[in-house]
Short mmCIF file of C-alpha atoms and ligand atoms in Angstrom, two decimals:
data_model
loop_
_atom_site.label_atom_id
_atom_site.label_comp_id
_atom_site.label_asym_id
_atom_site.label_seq_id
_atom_site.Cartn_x
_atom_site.Cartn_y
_atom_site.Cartn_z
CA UNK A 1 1.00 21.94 -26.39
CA UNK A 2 -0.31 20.31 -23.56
CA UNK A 3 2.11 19.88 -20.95
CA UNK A 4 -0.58 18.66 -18.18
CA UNK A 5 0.20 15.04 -17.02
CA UNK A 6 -1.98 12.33 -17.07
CA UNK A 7 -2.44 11.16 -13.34
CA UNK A 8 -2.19 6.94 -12.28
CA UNK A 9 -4.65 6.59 -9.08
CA UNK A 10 -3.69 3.92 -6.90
CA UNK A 11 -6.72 3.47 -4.14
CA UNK A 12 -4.72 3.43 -0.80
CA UNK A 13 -6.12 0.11 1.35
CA UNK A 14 -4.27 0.71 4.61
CA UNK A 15 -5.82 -1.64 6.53
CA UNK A 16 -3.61 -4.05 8.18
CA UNK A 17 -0.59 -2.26 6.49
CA UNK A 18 2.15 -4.05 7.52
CA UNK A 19 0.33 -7.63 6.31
CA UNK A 20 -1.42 -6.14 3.44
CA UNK A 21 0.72 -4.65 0.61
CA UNK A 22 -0.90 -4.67 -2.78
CA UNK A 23 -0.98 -0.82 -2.21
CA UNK A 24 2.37 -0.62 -2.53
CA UNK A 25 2.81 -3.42 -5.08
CA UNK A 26 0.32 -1.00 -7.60
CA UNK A 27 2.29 2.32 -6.47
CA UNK A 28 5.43 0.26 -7.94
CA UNK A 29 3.43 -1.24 -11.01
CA UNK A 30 2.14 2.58 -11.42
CA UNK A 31 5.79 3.73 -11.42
CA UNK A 32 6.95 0.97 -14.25
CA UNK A 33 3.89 2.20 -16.48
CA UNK A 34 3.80 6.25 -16.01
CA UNK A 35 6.77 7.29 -18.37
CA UNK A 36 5.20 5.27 -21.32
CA UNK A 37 2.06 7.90 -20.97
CA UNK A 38 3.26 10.82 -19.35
CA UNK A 39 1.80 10.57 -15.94
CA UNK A 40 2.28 11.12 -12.67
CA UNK A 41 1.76 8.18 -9.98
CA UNK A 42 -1.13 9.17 -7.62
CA UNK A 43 -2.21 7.44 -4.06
CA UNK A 44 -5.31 8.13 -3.22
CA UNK A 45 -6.74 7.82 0.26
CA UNK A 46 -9.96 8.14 3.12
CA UNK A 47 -10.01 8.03 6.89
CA UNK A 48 -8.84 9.37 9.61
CA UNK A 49 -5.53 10.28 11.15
CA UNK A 50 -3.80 8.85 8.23
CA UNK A 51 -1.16 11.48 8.25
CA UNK A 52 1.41 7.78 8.84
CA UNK A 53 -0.02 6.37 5.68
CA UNK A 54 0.60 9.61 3.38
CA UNK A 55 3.97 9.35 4.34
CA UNK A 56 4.57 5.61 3.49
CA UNK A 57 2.90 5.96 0.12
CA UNK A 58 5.13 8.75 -0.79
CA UNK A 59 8.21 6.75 0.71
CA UNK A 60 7.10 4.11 -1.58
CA UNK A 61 6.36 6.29 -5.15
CA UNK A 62 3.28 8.05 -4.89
CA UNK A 63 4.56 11.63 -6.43
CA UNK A 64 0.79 13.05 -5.44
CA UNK A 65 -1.38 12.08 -2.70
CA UNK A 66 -5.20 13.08 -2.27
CA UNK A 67 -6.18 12.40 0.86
CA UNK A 68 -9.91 13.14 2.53
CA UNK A 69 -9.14 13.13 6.27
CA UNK A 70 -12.35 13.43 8.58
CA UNK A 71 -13.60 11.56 11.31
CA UNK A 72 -16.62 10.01 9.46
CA UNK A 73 -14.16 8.23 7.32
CA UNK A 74 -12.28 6.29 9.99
CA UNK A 75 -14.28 2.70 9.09
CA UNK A 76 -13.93 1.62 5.43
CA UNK A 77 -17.71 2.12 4.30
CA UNK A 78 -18.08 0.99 0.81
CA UNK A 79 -21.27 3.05 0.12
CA UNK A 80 -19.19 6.37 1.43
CA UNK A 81 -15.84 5.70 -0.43
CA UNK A 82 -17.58 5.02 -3.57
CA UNK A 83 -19.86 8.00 -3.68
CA UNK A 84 -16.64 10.31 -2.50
CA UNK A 85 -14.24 8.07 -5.00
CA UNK A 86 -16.77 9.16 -8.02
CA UNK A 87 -16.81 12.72 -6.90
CA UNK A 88 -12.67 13.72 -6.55
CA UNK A 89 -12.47 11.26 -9.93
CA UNK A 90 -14.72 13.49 -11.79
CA UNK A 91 -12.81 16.66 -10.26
CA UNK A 92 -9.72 15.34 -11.17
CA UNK A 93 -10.02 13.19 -14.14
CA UNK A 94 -7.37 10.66 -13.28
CA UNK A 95 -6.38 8.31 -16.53
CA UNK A 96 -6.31 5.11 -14.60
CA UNK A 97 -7.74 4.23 -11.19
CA UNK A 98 -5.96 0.81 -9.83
CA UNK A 99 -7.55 -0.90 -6.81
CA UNK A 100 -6.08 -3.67 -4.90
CA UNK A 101 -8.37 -6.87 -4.92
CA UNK A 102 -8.96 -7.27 -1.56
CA UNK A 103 -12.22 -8.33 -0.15
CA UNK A 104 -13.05 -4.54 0.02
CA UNK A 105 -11.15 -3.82 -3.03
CA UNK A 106 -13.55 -6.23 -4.66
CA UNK A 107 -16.50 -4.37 -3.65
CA UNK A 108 -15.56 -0.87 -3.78
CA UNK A 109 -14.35 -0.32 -7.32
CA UNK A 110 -17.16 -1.72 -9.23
CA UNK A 111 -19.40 0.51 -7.78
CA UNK A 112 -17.21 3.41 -8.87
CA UNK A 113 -16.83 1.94 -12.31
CA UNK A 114 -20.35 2.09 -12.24
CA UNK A 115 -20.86 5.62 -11.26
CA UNK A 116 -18.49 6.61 -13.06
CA UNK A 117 -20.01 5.18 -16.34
CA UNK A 118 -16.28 3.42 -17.55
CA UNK A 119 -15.01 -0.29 -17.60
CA UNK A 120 -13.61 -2.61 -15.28
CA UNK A 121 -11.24 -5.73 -15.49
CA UNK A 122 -11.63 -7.91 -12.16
CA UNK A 123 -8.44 -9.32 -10.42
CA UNK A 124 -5.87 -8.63 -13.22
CA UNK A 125 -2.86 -10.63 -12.84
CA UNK A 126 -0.72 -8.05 -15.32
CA UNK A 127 -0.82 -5.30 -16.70
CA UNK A 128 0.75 -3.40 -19.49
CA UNK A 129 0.52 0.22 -21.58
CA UNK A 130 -0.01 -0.84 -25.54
CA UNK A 131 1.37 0.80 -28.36
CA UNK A 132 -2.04 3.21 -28.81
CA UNK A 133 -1.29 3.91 -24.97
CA UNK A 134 -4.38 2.35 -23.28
CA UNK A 135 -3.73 0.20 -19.76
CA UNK A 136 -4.11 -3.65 -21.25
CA UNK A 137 -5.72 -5.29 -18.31
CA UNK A 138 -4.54 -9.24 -18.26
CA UNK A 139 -6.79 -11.44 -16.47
CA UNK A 140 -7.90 -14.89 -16.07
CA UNK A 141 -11.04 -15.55 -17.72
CA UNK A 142 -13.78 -17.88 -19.05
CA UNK A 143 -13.26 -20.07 -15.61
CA UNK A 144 -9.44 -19.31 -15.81
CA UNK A 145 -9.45 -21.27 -19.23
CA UNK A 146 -7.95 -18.44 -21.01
CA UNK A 147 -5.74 -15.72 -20.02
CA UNK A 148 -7.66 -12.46 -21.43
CA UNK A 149 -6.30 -9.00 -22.40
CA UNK A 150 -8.59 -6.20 -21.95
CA UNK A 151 -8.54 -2.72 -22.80
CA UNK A 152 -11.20 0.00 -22.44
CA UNK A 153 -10.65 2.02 -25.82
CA UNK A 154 -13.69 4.49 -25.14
CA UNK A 155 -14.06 5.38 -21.55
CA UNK A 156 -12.10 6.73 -18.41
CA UNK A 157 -10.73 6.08 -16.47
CA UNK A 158 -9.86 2.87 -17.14
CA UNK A 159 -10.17 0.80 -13.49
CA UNK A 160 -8.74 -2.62 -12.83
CA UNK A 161 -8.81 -4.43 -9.22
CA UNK A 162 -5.38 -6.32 -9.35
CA UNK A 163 -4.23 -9.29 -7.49
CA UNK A 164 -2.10 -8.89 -3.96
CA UNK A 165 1.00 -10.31 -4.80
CA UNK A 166 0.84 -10.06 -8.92
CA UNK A 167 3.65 -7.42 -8.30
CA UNK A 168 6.65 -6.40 -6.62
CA UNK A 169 6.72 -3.44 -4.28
CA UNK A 170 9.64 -1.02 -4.39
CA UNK A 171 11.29 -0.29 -0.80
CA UNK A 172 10.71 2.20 1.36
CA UNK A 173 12.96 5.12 0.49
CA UNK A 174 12.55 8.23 3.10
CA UNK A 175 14.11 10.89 0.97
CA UNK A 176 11.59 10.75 -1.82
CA UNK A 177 9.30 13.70 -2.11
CA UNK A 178 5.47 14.57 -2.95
CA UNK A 179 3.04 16.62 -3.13
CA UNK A 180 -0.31 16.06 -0.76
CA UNK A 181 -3.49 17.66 -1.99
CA UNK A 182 -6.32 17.87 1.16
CA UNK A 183 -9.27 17.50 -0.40
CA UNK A 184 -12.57 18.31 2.22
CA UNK A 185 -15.25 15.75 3.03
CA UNK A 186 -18.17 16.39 0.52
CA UNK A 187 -21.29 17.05 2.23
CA UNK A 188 -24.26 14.86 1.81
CA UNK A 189 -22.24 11.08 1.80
CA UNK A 190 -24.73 8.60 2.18
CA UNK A 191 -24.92 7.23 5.76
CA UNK A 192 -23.48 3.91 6.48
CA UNK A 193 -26.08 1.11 6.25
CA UNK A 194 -23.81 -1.35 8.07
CA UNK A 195 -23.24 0.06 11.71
CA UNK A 196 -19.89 -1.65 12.58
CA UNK A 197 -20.19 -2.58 16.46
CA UNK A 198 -17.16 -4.36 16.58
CA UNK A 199 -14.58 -5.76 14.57
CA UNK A 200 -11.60 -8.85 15.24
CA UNK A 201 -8.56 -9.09 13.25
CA UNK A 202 -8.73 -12.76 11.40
CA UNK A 203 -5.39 -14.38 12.98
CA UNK A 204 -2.59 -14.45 10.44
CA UNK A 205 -0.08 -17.26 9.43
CA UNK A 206 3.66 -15.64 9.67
CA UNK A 207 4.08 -14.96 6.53
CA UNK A 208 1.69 -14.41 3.57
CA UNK A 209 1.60 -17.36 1.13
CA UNK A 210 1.64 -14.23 -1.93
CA UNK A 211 5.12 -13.28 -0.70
CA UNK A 212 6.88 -16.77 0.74
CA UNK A 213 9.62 -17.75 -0.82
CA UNK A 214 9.14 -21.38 -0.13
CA UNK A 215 5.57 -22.62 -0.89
CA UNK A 216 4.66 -26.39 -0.11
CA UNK A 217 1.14 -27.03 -2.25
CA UNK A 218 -0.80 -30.13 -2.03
CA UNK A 219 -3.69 -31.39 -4.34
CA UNK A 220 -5.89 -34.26 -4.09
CA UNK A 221 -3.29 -36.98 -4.37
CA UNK A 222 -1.89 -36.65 -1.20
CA UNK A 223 -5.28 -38.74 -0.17
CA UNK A 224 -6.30 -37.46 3.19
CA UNK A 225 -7.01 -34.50 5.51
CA UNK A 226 -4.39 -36.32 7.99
CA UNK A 227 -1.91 -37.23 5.44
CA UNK A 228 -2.14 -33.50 4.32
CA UNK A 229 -1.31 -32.08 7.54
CA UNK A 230 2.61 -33.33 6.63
CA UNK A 231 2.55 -31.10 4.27
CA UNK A 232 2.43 -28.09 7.85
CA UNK A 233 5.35 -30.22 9.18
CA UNK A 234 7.62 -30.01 5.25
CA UNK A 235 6.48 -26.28 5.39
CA UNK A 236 7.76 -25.44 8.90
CA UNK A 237 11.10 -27.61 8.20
CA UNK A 238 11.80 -25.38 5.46
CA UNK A 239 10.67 -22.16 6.19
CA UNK A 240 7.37 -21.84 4.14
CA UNK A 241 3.89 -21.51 3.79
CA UNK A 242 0.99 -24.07 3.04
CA UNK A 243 -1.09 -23.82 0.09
CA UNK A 244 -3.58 -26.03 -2.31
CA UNK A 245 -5.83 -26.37 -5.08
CA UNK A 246 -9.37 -26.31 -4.86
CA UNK A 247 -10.53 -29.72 -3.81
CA UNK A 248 -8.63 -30.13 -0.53
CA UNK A 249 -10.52 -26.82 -0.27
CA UNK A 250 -13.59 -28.16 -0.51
CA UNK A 251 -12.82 -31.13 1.23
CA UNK A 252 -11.85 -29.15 4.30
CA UNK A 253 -8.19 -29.97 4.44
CA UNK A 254 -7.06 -26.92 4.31
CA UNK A 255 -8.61 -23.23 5.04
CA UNK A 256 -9.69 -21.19 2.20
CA UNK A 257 -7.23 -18.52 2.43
CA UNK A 258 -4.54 -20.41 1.20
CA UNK A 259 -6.58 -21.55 -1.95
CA UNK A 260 -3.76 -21.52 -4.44
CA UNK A 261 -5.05 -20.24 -8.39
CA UNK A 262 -7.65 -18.52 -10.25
CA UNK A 263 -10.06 -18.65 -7.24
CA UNK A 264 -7.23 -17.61 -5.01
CA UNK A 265 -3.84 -16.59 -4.16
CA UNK A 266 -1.10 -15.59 -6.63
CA UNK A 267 2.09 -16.80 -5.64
CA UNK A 268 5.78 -16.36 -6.75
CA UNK A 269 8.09 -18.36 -4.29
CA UNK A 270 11.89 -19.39 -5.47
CA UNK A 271 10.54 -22.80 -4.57
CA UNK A 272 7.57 -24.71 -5.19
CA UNK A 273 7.21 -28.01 -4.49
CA UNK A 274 3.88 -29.73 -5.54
CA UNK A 275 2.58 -32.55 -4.10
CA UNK A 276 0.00 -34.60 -5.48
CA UNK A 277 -1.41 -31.76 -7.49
CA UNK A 278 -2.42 -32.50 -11.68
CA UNK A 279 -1.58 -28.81 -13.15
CA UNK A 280 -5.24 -27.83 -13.90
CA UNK A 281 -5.43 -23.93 -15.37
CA UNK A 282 -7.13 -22.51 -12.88
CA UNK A 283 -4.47 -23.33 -10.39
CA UNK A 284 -1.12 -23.29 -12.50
CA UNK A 285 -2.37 -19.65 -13.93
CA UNK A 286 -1.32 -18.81 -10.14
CA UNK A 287 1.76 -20.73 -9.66
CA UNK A 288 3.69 -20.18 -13.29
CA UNK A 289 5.86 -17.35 -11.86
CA UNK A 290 7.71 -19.74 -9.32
CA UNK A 291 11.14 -20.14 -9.70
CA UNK A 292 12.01 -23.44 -9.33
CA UNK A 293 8.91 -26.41 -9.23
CA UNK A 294 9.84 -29.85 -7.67
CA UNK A 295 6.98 -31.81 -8.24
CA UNK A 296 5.89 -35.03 -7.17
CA UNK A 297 2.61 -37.60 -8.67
CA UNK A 298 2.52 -41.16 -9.32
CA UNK A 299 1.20 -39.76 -13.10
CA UNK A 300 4.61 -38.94 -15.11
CA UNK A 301 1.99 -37.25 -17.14
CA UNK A 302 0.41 -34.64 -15.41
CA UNK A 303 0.71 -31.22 -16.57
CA UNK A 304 2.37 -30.45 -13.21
CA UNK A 305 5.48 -32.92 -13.88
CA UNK A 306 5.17 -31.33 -17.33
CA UNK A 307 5.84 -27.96 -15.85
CA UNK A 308 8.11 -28.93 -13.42
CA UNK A 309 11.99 -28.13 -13.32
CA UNK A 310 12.58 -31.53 -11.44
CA UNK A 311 9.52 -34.30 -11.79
CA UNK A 312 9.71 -36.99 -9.19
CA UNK A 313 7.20 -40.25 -9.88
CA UNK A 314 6.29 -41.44 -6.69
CA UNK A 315 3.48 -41.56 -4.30
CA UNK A 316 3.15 -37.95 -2.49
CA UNK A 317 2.50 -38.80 0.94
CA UNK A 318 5.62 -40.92 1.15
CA UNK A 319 7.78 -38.90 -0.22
CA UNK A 320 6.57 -36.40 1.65
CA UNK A 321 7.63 -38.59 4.94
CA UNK A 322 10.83 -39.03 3.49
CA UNK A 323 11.55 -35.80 2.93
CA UNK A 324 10.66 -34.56 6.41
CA UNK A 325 13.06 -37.21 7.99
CA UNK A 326 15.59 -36.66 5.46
CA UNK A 327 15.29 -32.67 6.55
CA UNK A 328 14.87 -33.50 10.24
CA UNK A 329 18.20 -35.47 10.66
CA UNK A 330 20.43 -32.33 8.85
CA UNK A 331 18.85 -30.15 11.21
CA UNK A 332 19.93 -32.49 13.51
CA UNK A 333 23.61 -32.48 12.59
C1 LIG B 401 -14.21 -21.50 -12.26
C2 LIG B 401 -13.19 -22.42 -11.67
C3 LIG B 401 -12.25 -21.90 -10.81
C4 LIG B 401 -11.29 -22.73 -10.26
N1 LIG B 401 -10.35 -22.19 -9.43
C5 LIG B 401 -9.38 -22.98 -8.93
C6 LIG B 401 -8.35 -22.43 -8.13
O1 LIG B 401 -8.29 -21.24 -7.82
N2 LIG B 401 -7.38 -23.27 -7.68
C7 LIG B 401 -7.40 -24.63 -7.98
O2 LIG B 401 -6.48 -25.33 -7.55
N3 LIG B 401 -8.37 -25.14 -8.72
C8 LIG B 401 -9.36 -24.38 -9.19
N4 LIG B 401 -10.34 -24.94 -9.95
C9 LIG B 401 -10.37 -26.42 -10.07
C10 LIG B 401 -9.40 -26.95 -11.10
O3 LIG B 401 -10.02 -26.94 -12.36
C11 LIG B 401 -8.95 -28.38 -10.78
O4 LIG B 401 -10.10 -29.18 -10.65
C12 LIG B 401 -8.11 -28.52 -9.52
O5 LIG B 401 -7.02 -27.62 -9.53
C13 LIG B 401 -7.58 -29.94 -9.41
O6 LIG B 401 -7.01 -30.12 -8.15
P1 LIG B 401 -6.01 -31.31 -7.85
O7 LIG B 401 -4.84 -31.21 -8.77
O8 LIG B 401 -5.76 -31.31 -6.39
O9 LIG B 401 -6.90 -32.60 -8.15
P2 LIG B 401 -6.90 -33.60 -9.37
O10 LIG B 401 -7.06 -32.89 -10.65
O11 LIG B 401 -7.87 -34.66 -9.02
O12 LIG B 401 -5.43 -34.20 -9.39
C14 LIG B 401 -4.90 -35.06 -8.43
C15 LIG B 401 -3.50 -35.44 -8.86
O13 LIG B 401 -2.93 -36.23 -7.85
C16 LIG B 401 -2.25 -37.33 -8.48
N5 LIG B 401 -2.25 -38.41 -7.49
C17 LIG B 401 -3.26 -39.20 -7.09
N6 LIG B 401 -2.86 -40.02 -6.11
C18 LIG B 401 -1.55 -39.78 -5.91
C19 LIG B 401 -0.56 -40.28 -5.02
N7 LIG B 401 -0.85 -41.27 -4.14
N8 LIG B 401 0.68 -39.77 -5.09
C20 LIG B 401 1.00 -38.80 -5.99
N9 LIG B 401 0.12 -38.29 -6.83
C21 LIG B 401 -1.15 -38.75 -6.80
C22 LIG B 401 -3.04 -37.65 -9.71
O14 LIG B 401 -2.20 -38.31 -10.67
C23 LIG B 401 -3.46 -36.26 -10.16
O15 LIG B 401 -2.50 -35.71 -11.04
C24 LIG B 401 -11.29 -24.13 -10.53
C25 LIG B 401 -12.25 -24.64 -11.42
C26 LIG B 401 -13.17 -23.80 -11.98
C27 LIG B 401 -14.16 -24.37 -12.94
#
């Protein structure tokens, strides 16, 4: 009998760690999924001095860590960790290889699906082991009309990039063990074709909109770029972040990082309150694992009052005003 295990490879994105934690989020998804196949949970990561990093993926479930240290490695290269990504894969035949869909995440593991000849599901949203024991990659799909399931019955490893945020991580936990394999730098990586001269960190709001448990969204009914900006003032009252759908977006309201939906962000707060916002797909695919929705529209119709735990009819930039001052003078008290 074979007794080997099957191994779970979870691409380790360190970069801005303490901001950034879909690496950990996939090292917990990893752990929920390994027992139904037998296999071990598996970080897997480049650069240098990232002795720090080993340690926190271990502390947070890795049981195996494979880790190419070397100076070459120290800026993210997509060309380099794709050609050295295809190599240790074909040495060590993981079952599933789970990326983190970050803007680098996005661009790295398609290029090692590609070399290494298998499938890919972009920006899964779930995932799941079926009966037959493949990975069932759930995405958004056909413009985020339709939720799809995807397996790759033929082909390995099976590689998804996964949404930051789709999952919970599991804390920090000093006492847990594993192994770390060194592996050396291959020779003959292909030189960087970007020379990186300099780089500045893109300034962050406090918290991440993916892990705030208080998210204040606004849509195209609350009318205006300056009647949208109460939304900042609701959001800082009660602790939370600013998000919205895809046409304040566009109409420069609000910055493109906090794009709410199939485009965007995945978010799970306790609250939601929606302002203004109809309950299109693309964005509700995004917002369904909230809590608690308070929404607000003049339409009593709209698939967001539909979805909503408490519907209020009203116009959105008023109530919005009322709530502030109704917030403001408790704080006050
Ligand atoms: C491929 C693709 C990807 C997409 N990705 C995303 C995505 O990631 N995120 C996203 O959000 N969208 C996305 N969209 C767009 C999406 O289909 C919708 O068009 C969008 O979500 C609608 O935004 P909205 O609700 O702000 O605007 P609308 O649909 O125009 O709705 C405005 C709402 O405001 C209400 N309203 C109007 N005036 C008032 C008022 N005074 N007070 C209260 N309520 C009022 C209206 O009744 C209406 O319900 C995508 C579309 C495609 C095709």
């Amino acid at each position: 009998m074979n007794t080997t295990k099957r191994l779970i490879w979870v691409f380790g994105d360190y970069r801005n760690y303490f901001q950034n934690r879909v690496t950990l989020q996939l090292l917990a998804k990893a752990n929920e999924l390994a027992p139904r196949i037998n296999a071990e949970v598996c970080a897997v990561l480049f650069g240098h001095h990232i002795d720090e990093f080993i340690t926190e993926y271990i502390a947070h479930g890795a049981q195996k860590v494979y880790a190419v240290e070397h100076q070459s490695l120290k800026n993210y290269s997509v060309e380099k960790y794709a050609v050295l990504m295809e190599h240790i894969a074909k040495k060590f035949r993981p079952e599933i290889i789970l990326v983190g869909a970050t803007s680098f995440g996005k661009e790295f593991a398609p290029r090692v699906a590609k070399r290494l000849g298998t499938g890919l599901t972009a920006d899964c949203i779930g995932l799941e082991i079926t009966a037959e024991g493949h990975l069932l990659q759930i995405a958004p799909s056909f413009g985020g009309n339709l939720i799809a399931e995807i397996i790759t019955p033929d082909h390995r490893p099976q590689m998804a990039t996964v949404r930051p945020g789709a999952f919970q991580e599991i804390p920090h936990d000093n006492l847990r063990h594993g192994e770390v394999i060194h592996i050396p730098i291959m020779k003959n990586l292909p030189k960087d074709r970007v020379r990186l001269i300099d780089y500045k960190r893109q300034a962050t709001r406090e918290q991440k909109i993916e892990d705030a448990a208080v998210v204040v969204c606004g849509g195209r009914g609350m009318g205006s770029k300056k009647k949208f900006r109460k939304l900042f003032d609701l959001a800082e009252l009660m602790g939370g972040e600013v998000g919205g759908t895809r046409p304040v977006v566009y109409a420069g309201w609000l910055d493109p990082d906090a794009l709410v939906g199939q485009a965007g962000k995945h978010i799970k707060p306790k609250i939601l309150l929606s302002f203004g916002i109809s309950g299109a797909i693309q964005h509700t695919a995004s917002t369904n694992e909230a809590d608690f929705i308070i929404a607000v529209n003049k339409n009593p119709n709209a698939t967001m009052m539909k979805m909503a735990d408490v519907a209020i009819v009203a116009d959105a930039n008023q109530f919005c005003n009322t709530l502030i001052k109704g917030l403001r003078k408790r704080i006050q008290v």
